[in-house]
Amino acid sequence: MQKDPLFILDKWIERYLNEKKTLNLSKNTLLNYKIVLDSLYQFFALKNEEESINSIYEIDRDFILEYLNSKGNISVNTKNLHITVIKSFFGYISEHNSENIDLTKNLKGLTAKSVKQESQTLSKEEEVILEGYLLQPFKKKTFLKLRNRLLVKLLYYTGVRASELLSISLEDIKLLTEEGVYKIYILGKGNKYRYVYIKEDLISDELEYIEDYFYNDPILSTKNQKHSIAVTQKGRVMHRAELYTMLDRLYKKLHIKKRGVHMLRHTFGKRMVQKNINLSTIKEMMGHENIQTTMIYARSDERSMIEAIWK
């Protein structure tokens, strides 16, 4: 007697996710995989009611395209996430099914393409405004003001990602006295580490204040733990949404109409290119896997091209 295809699909999903969990994928990655495969299961169930699908091996390219269309107006990145997970899942089934059926052959080359948009960055005028705020002395120092300014400075002057910033602790920051810079350990994408550097005088006041605050506050001075620079007054690490909210408030205060955390990373990359820093160096500083990613900052903007004409 042939088993219910829904039962079989459910078992394949369970086996696939268990393997990914065993391989120590991050919680966020596992959650994304589960969301996509649960969605695929629900779509398969609906199609099965309409057309009485006899086997999961009947799933082909047209089925996946119909599934993607059923998701409505989702972004290209989200669409490609679904495609990536499904390809990986079908690859797993193809490797382990006893009938030696290849479900991946009809999915080759399947990807959602988008028009490449230039990364948003701060203009030179907006950089001057932001730097003016970051470098001015505070009339009254408070923990939140100093913490926030430290976080923004690290985003702007080192180009770290939001996730990388939120994982930095005081113990990750070492002063190289002779060079006059702080060397900061960064745990980046794919658990790969690198170091970034920032001038000592840019963040020394903030670090000194936060260190004192840590060791004098009964909530934050817990022994044998790392001291996150993105700590809240309740002693937990900031959520990414809180970082976004903090930055949005700052942009509004400075009358900068652009938004986002990643914009500061793009601004850093653009600034390094404009200072004629070697692309390989910028690649290492920003933690890019491929130098082609770094090269997007080498594209001339309109102002540079106009200035070149006048020169």
Short mmCIF file of C-alpha atoms in Angstrom, two decimals:
data_model
loop_
_atom_site.label_atom_id
_atom_site.label_comp_id
_atom_site.label_asym_id
_atom_site.label_seq_id
_atom_site.Cartn_x
_atom_site.Cartn_y
_atom_site.Cartn_z
CA MET A 1 0.00 0.00 0.00
CA GLN A 2 1.40 3.38 -1.03
CA LYS A 3 2.01 5.80 1.81
CA ASP A 4 0.40 9.22 1.97
CA PRO A 5 2.70 11.70 0.14
CA LEU A 6 2.02 14.30 2.84
CA PHE A 7 3.27 11.88 5.47
CA ILE A 8 6.38 11.16 3.41
CA LEU A 9 7.09 14.86 2.83
CA ASP A 10 6.68 15.56 6.54
CA LYS A 11 9.16 12.81 7.41
CA TRP A 12 11.71 14.10 4.89
CA ILE A 13 11.40 17.61 6.37
CA GLU A 14 11.87 16.23 9.88
CA ARG A 15 14.99 14.25 8.86
CA TYR A 16 16.44 17.21 6.96
CA LEU A 17 15.99 19.67 9.83
CA ASN A 18 17.41 17.19 12.33
CA GLU A 19 20.55 16.87 10.21
CA LYS A 20 20.93 20.66 9.99
CA LYS A 21 20.48 20.92 13.74
CA THR A 22 23.16 18.27 14.29
CA LEU A 23 25.52 20.28 12.08
CA ASN A 24 25.18 23.21 14.52
CA LEU A 25 23.51 25.70 12.20
CA SER A 26 22.54 28.91 13.98
CA LYS A 27 19.08 29.22 15.52
CA ASN A 28 18.13 31.92 13.02
CA THR A 29 19.17 29.75 10.06
CA LEU A 30 17.26 26.75 11.40
CA LEU A 31 14.21 28.92 11.98
CA ASN A 32 14.36 30.22 8.39
CA TYR A 33 14.67 26.67 7.05
CA LYS A 34 11.70 25.53 9.11
CA ILE A 35 9.54 28.47 8.05
CA VAL A 36 10.23 27.83 4.34
CA LEU A 37 9.67 24.06 4.54
CA ASP A 38 6.50 24.44 6.62
CA SER A 39 5.24 26.84 3.97
CA LEU A 40 6.15 24.39 1.20
CA TYR A 41 4.35 21.60 3.08
CA GLN A 42 1.18 23.68 3.39
CA PHE A 43 1.27 24.51 -0.33
CA PHE A 44 1.81 20.84 -1.21
CA ALA A 45 -1.18 19.92 0.99
CA LEU A 46 -3.42 22.40 -0.82
CA LYS A 47 -2.26 21.21 -4.24
CA ASN A 48 -2.81 17.62 -3.14
CA GLU A 49 -6.42 18.40 -2.28
CA GLU A 50 -6.96 19.99 -5.70
CA GLU A 51 -5.04 17.57 -7.90
CA SER A 52 -4.44 14.46 -5.77
CA ILE A 53 -0.62 14.32 -6.07
CA ASN A 54 0.54 10.71 -5.79
CA SER A 55 4.18 11.29 -4.87
CA ILE A 56 6.56 14.00 -3.71
CA TYR A 57 8.72 13.04 -6.69
CA GLU A 58 6.14 14.74 -8.91
CA ILE A 59 7.36 18.09 -7.61
CA ASP A 60 9.02 19.85 -10.52
CA ARG A 61 10.13 23.32 -11.62
CA ASP A 62 6.59 24.44 -12.49
CA PHE A 63 5.41 23.38 -9.04
CA ILE A 64 8.12 25.48 -7.37
CA LEU A 65 7.39 28.49 -9.60
CA GLU A 66 3.71 28.22 -8.69
CA TYR A 67 4.68 27.97 -5.03
CA LEU A 68 6.80 31.12 -5.29
CA ASN A 69 3.97 32.99 -7.02
CA SER A 70 1.65 31.97 -4.19
CA LYS A 71 3.86 33.91 -1.76
CA GLY A 72 2.62 37.18 -3.24
CA ASN A 73 4.66 40.37 -3.36
CA ILE A 74 7.75 39.25 -1.43
CA SER A 75 11.20 40.74 -1.91
CA VAL A 76 13.80 39.25 -4.23
CA ASN A 77 15.96 38.34 -1.24
CA THR A 78 13.08 36.49 0.44
CA LYS A 79 12.25 34.72 -2.80
CA ASN A 80 15.86 33.60 -3.18
CA LEU A 81 15.86 32.40 0.43
CA HIS A 82 12.93 30.10 -0.41
CA ILE A 83 14.71 28.87 -3.53
CA THR A 84 17.97 28.21 -1.67
CA VAL A 85 16.28 26.24 1.11
CA ILE A 86 14.18 24.20 -1.33
CA LYS A 87 17.21 23.38 -3.49
CA SER A 88 19.12 22.26 -0.40
CA PHE A 89 16.16 20.20 0.82
CA PHE A 90 15.65 18.53 -2.56
CA GLY A 91 19.38 17.85 -2.74
CA TYR A 92 19.10 16.04 0.60
CA ILE A 93 16.17 13.92 -0.65
CA SER A 94 18.01 13.17 -3.91
CA GLU A 95 21.04 11.88 -2.01
CA HIS A 96 19.10 9.71 0.44
CA ASN A 97 16.04 8.31 -1.36
CA SER A 98 16.18 4.58 -2.17
CA GLU A 99 14.81 5.07 -5.72
CA ASN A 100 17.80 7.24 -6.74
CA ILE A 101 15.44 9.95 -7.99
CA ASP A 102 17.05 13.35 -8.57
CA LEU A 103 14.73 16.21 -7.62
CA THR A 104 17.34 18.90 -8.28
CA LYS A 105 17.84 18.50 -12.03
CA ASN A 106 14.78 20.60 -12.90
CA LEU A 107 15.77 23.39 -10.51
CA LYS A 108 19.18 24.22 -11.95
CA GLY A 109 19.60 27.91 -12.67
CA LEU A 110 16.43 28.80 -10.77
CA THR A 111 16.97 32.16 -9.10
CA ALA A 112 15.15 35.45 -8.70
CA LYS A 113 17.00 38.36 -10.24
CA SER A 114 16.72 42.02 -9.40
CA VAL A 115 18.03 45.26 -10.80
CA LYS A 116 21.25 46.06 -8.97
CA GLN A 117 20.80 49.20 -6.89
CA GLU A 118 23.64 51.30 -5.60
CA SER A 119 24.18 51.09 -1.86
CA GLN A 120 22.89 54.13 0.01
CA THR A 121 25.58 56.16 1.75
CA LEU A 122 25.83 59.45 3.59
CA SER A 123 26.68 62.45 1.45
CA LYS A 124 29.78 64.49 2.28
CA GLU A 125 27.58 67.13 3.91
CA GLU A 126 25.81 64.49 6.02
CA GLU A 127 29.15 62.99 7.04
CA VAL A 128 30.26 66.43 8.30
CA ILE A 129 27.04 66.73 10.32
CA LEU A 130 27.41 63.27 11.84
CA GLU A 131 31.09 63.72 12.64
CA GLY A 132 30.34 67.08 14.24
CA TYR A 133 27.92 65.33 16.60
CA LEU A 134 30.22 62.38 17.31
CA LEU A 135 33.23 64.54 18.15
CA GLN A 136 31.59 67.24 20.25
CA PRO A 137 32.00 67.02 24.05
CA PHE A 138 28.90 66.22 26.09
CA LYS A 139 27.80 68.83 28.62
CA LYS A 140 26.47 66.06 30.83
CA LYS A 141 27.76 62.50 30.53
CA THR A 142 25.31 59.65 31.04
CA PHE A 143 25.72 55.94 30.43
CA LEU A 144 23.20 55.83 27.55
CA LYS A 145 24.68 58.87 25.78
CA LEU A 146 28.22 57.50 25.97
CA ARG A 147 27.17 53.96 25.05
CA ASN A 148 25.16 55.15 22.03
CA ARG A 149 27.95 57.37 20.79
CA LEU A 150 30.46 54.52 21.14
CA LEU A 151 28.23 52.23 19.06
CA VAL A 152 27.73 54.82 16.32
CA LYS A 153 31.44 55.60 16.19
CA LEU A 154 32.29 51.93 15.74
CA LEU A 155 29.74 51.57 12.94
CA TYR A 156 30.93 54.71 11.18
CA TYR A 157 34.71 54.48 11.70
CA THR A 158 35.22 50.70 11.33
CA GLY A 159 32.41 49.56 9.02
CA VAL A 160 31.35 46.63 11.20
CA ARG A 161 27.98 44.97 10.62
CA ALA A 162 25.15 45.40 13.14
CA SER A 163 25.39 41.76 14.25
CA GLU A 164 29.16 42.11 14.70
CA LEU A 165 28.78 45.30 16.72
CA LEU A 166 26.30 43.70 19.12
CA SER A 167 28.73 40.85 19.84
CA ILE A 168 31.68 43.08 20.85
CA SER A 169 32.66 43.05 24.52
CA LEU A 170 35.13 45.20 26.43
CA GLU A 171 37.42 42.16 26.55
CA ASP A 172 37.56 42.17 22.72
CA ILE A 173 39.09 45.66 22.65
CA LYS A 174 42.84 45.95 23.15
CA LEU A 175 44.90 49.15 23.09
CA LEU A 176 48.03 49.14 20.91
CA THR A 177 49.80 51.95 22.76
CA GLU A 178 52.65 52.60 20.35
CA GLU A 179 50.32 52.72 17.34
CA GLY A 180 47.70 54.83 19.13
CA VAL A 181 44.83 52.58 18.04
CA TYR A 182 42.43 50.09 19.54
CA LYS A 183 42.47 46.60 18.02
CA ILE A 184 39.02 45.01 18.15
CA TYR A 185 38.25 41.30 17.76
CA ILE A 186 35.25 40.78 15.49
CA LEU A 187 33.29 37.55 15.07
CA GLY A 188 31.87 37.91 11.57
CA LYS A 189 29.70 35.97 9.12
CA GLY A 190 30.12 32.21 9.15
CA ASN A 191 31.89 32.41 12.55
CA LYS A 192 34.96 33.85 10.83
CA TYR A 193 36.96 36.30 12.88
CA ARG A 194 38.99 39.34 11.94
CA TYR A 195 40.31 42.51 13.58
CA VAL A 196 39.28 46.09 12.99
CA TYR A 197 41.10 49.18 14.20
CA ILE A 198 40.07 52.62 15.39
CA LYS A 199 42.10 55.61 16.60
CA GLU A 200 42.53 55.69 20.36
CA ASP A 201 41.38 59.27 20.82
CA LEU A 202 38.09 58.60 19.03
CA ILE A 203 36.66 56.26 21.68
CA SER A 204 38.92 56.44 24.74
CA ASP A 205 36.52 58.68 26.71
CA GLU A 206 33.54 56.46 25.97
CA LEU A 207 35.41 53.27 26.85
CA GLU A 208 36.75 54.70 30.11
CA TYR A 209 33.30 55.86 31.18
CA ILE A 210 31.63 52.55 30.27
CA GLU A 211 34.32 50.50 32.02
CA ASP A 212 33.81 52.53 35.21
CA TYR A 213 30.06 52.14 34.87
CA PHE A 214 30.38 48.37 34.47
CA TYR A 215 32.54 47.84 37.52
CA ASN A 216 30.59 50.21 39.78
CA ASP A 217 27.07 49.10 38.87
CA PRO A 218 25.74 46.10 40.87
CA ILE A 219 23.74 44.77 37.89
CA LEU A 220 26.51 45.05 35.32
CA SER A 221 29.51 44.07 37.45
CA THR A 222 28.76 40.33 37.51
CA LYS A 223 32.03 38.42 37.62
CA ASN A 224 33.20 35.83 35.08
CA GLN A 225 31.21 37.18 32.18
CA LYS A 226 31.97 39.21 29.10
CA HIS A 227 30.95 42.85 29.28
CA SER A 228 29.09 43.75 26.10
CA ILE A 229 29.53 47.32 24.91
CA ALA A 230 25.91 47.17 23.68
CA VAL A 231 24.58 46.47 27.16
CA THR A 232 21.33 48.01 28.38
CA GLN A 233 20.84 49.47 31.85
CA LYS A 234 19.10 46.20 32.79
CA GLY A 235 22.24 44.25 32.00
CA ARG A 236 21.22 42.54 28.74
CA VAL A 237 22.58 43.00 25.23
CA MET A 238 20.62 45.34 22.98
CA HIS A 239 18.37 43.81 20.34
CA ARG A 240 19.06 44.75 16.74
CA ALA A 241 15.69 46.56 16.58
CA GLU A 242 16.79 48.75 19.51
CA LEU A 243 19.97 49.64 17.63
CA TYR A 244 17.91 50.64 14.58
CA THR A 245 15.58 52.75 16.73
CA MET A 246 18.50 54.50 18.43
CA LEU A 247 20.06 55.35 15.05
CA ASP A 248 16.78 56.54 13.55
CA ARG A 249 16.33 58.96 16.44
CA LEU A 250 19.85 60.25 15.91
CA TYR A 251 19.29 60.74 12.17
CA LYS A 252 16.11 62.70 12.88
CA LYS A 253 17.88 64.80 15.49
CA LEU A 254 20.60 65.67 12.96
CA HIS A 255 18.03 66.20 10.15
CA ILE A 256 19.52 63.35 8.11
CA LYS A 257 16.67 61.88 6.08
CA LYS A 258 18.36 58.55 5.33
CA ARG A 259 17.82 55.51 7.52
CA GLY A 260 19.42 52.24 8.52
CA VAL A 261 22.46 50.72 10.20
CA HIS A 262 24.06 49.19 7.10
CA MET A 263 24.25 52.63 5.48
CA LEU A 264 27.11 53.51 7.85
CA ARG A 265 29.00 50.40 6.71
CA HIS A 266 28.53 51.42 3.06
CA THR A 267 29.65 54.95 3.92
CA PHE A 268 32.83 53.54 5.51
CA GLY A 269 33.59 51.50 2.39
CA LYS A 270 33.04 54.49 0.12
CA ARG A 271 35.22 56.70 2.34
CA MET A 272 38.09 54.19 2.28
CA VAL A 273 38.01 54.07 -1.53
CA GLN A 274 37.97 57.88 -1.73
CA LYS A 275 41.10 57.89 0.45
CA ASN A 276 42.77 55.56 -2.09
CA ILE A 277 43.07 52.67 0.36
CA ASN A 278 44.00 49.42 -1.39
CA LEU A 279 40.92 47.30 -2.19
CA SER A 280 42.48 44.20 -0.65
CA THR A 281 42.94 46.10 2.61
CA ILE A 282 39.34 47.33 2.52
CA LYS A 283 38.19 43.75 1.86
CA GLU A 284 39.95 42.54 5.01
CA MET A 285 38.72 45.47 7.09
CA MET A 286 35.10 44.86 6.10
CA GLY A 287 35.24 41.08 6.25
CA HIS A 288 34.13 40.51 2.67
CA GLU A 289 34.32 36.95 1.36
CA ASN A 290 35.01 38.12 -2.20
CA ILE A 291 36.80 41.23 -3.45
CA GLN A 292 34.01 41.68 -6.02
CA THR A 293 31.81 42.76 -3.11
CA THR A 294 34.41 45.35 -2.11
CA MET A 295 34.59 46.70 -5.64
CA ILE A 296 31.07 48.15 -5.45
CA TYR A 297 32.58 51.01 -3.44
CA ALA A 298 35.04 51.74 -6.24
CA ARG A 299 32.28 52.83 -8.61
CA SER A 300 32.42 56.56 -9.14
CA ASP A 301 29.42 58.58 -8.04
CA GLU A 302 27.94 61.40 -10.10
CA ARG A 303 29.72 64.14 -8.17
CA SER A 304 33.12 62.50 -8.68
CA MET A 305 32.50 62.20 -12.41
CA ILE A 306 31.44 65.85 -12.72
CA GLU A 307 34.52 66.95 -10.72
CA ALA A 308 36.69 64.85 -13.04
CA ILE A 309 35.25 66.67 -16.08
CA TRP A 310 36.05 70.09 -14.57
CA LYS A 311 39.56 69.00 -13.65
#
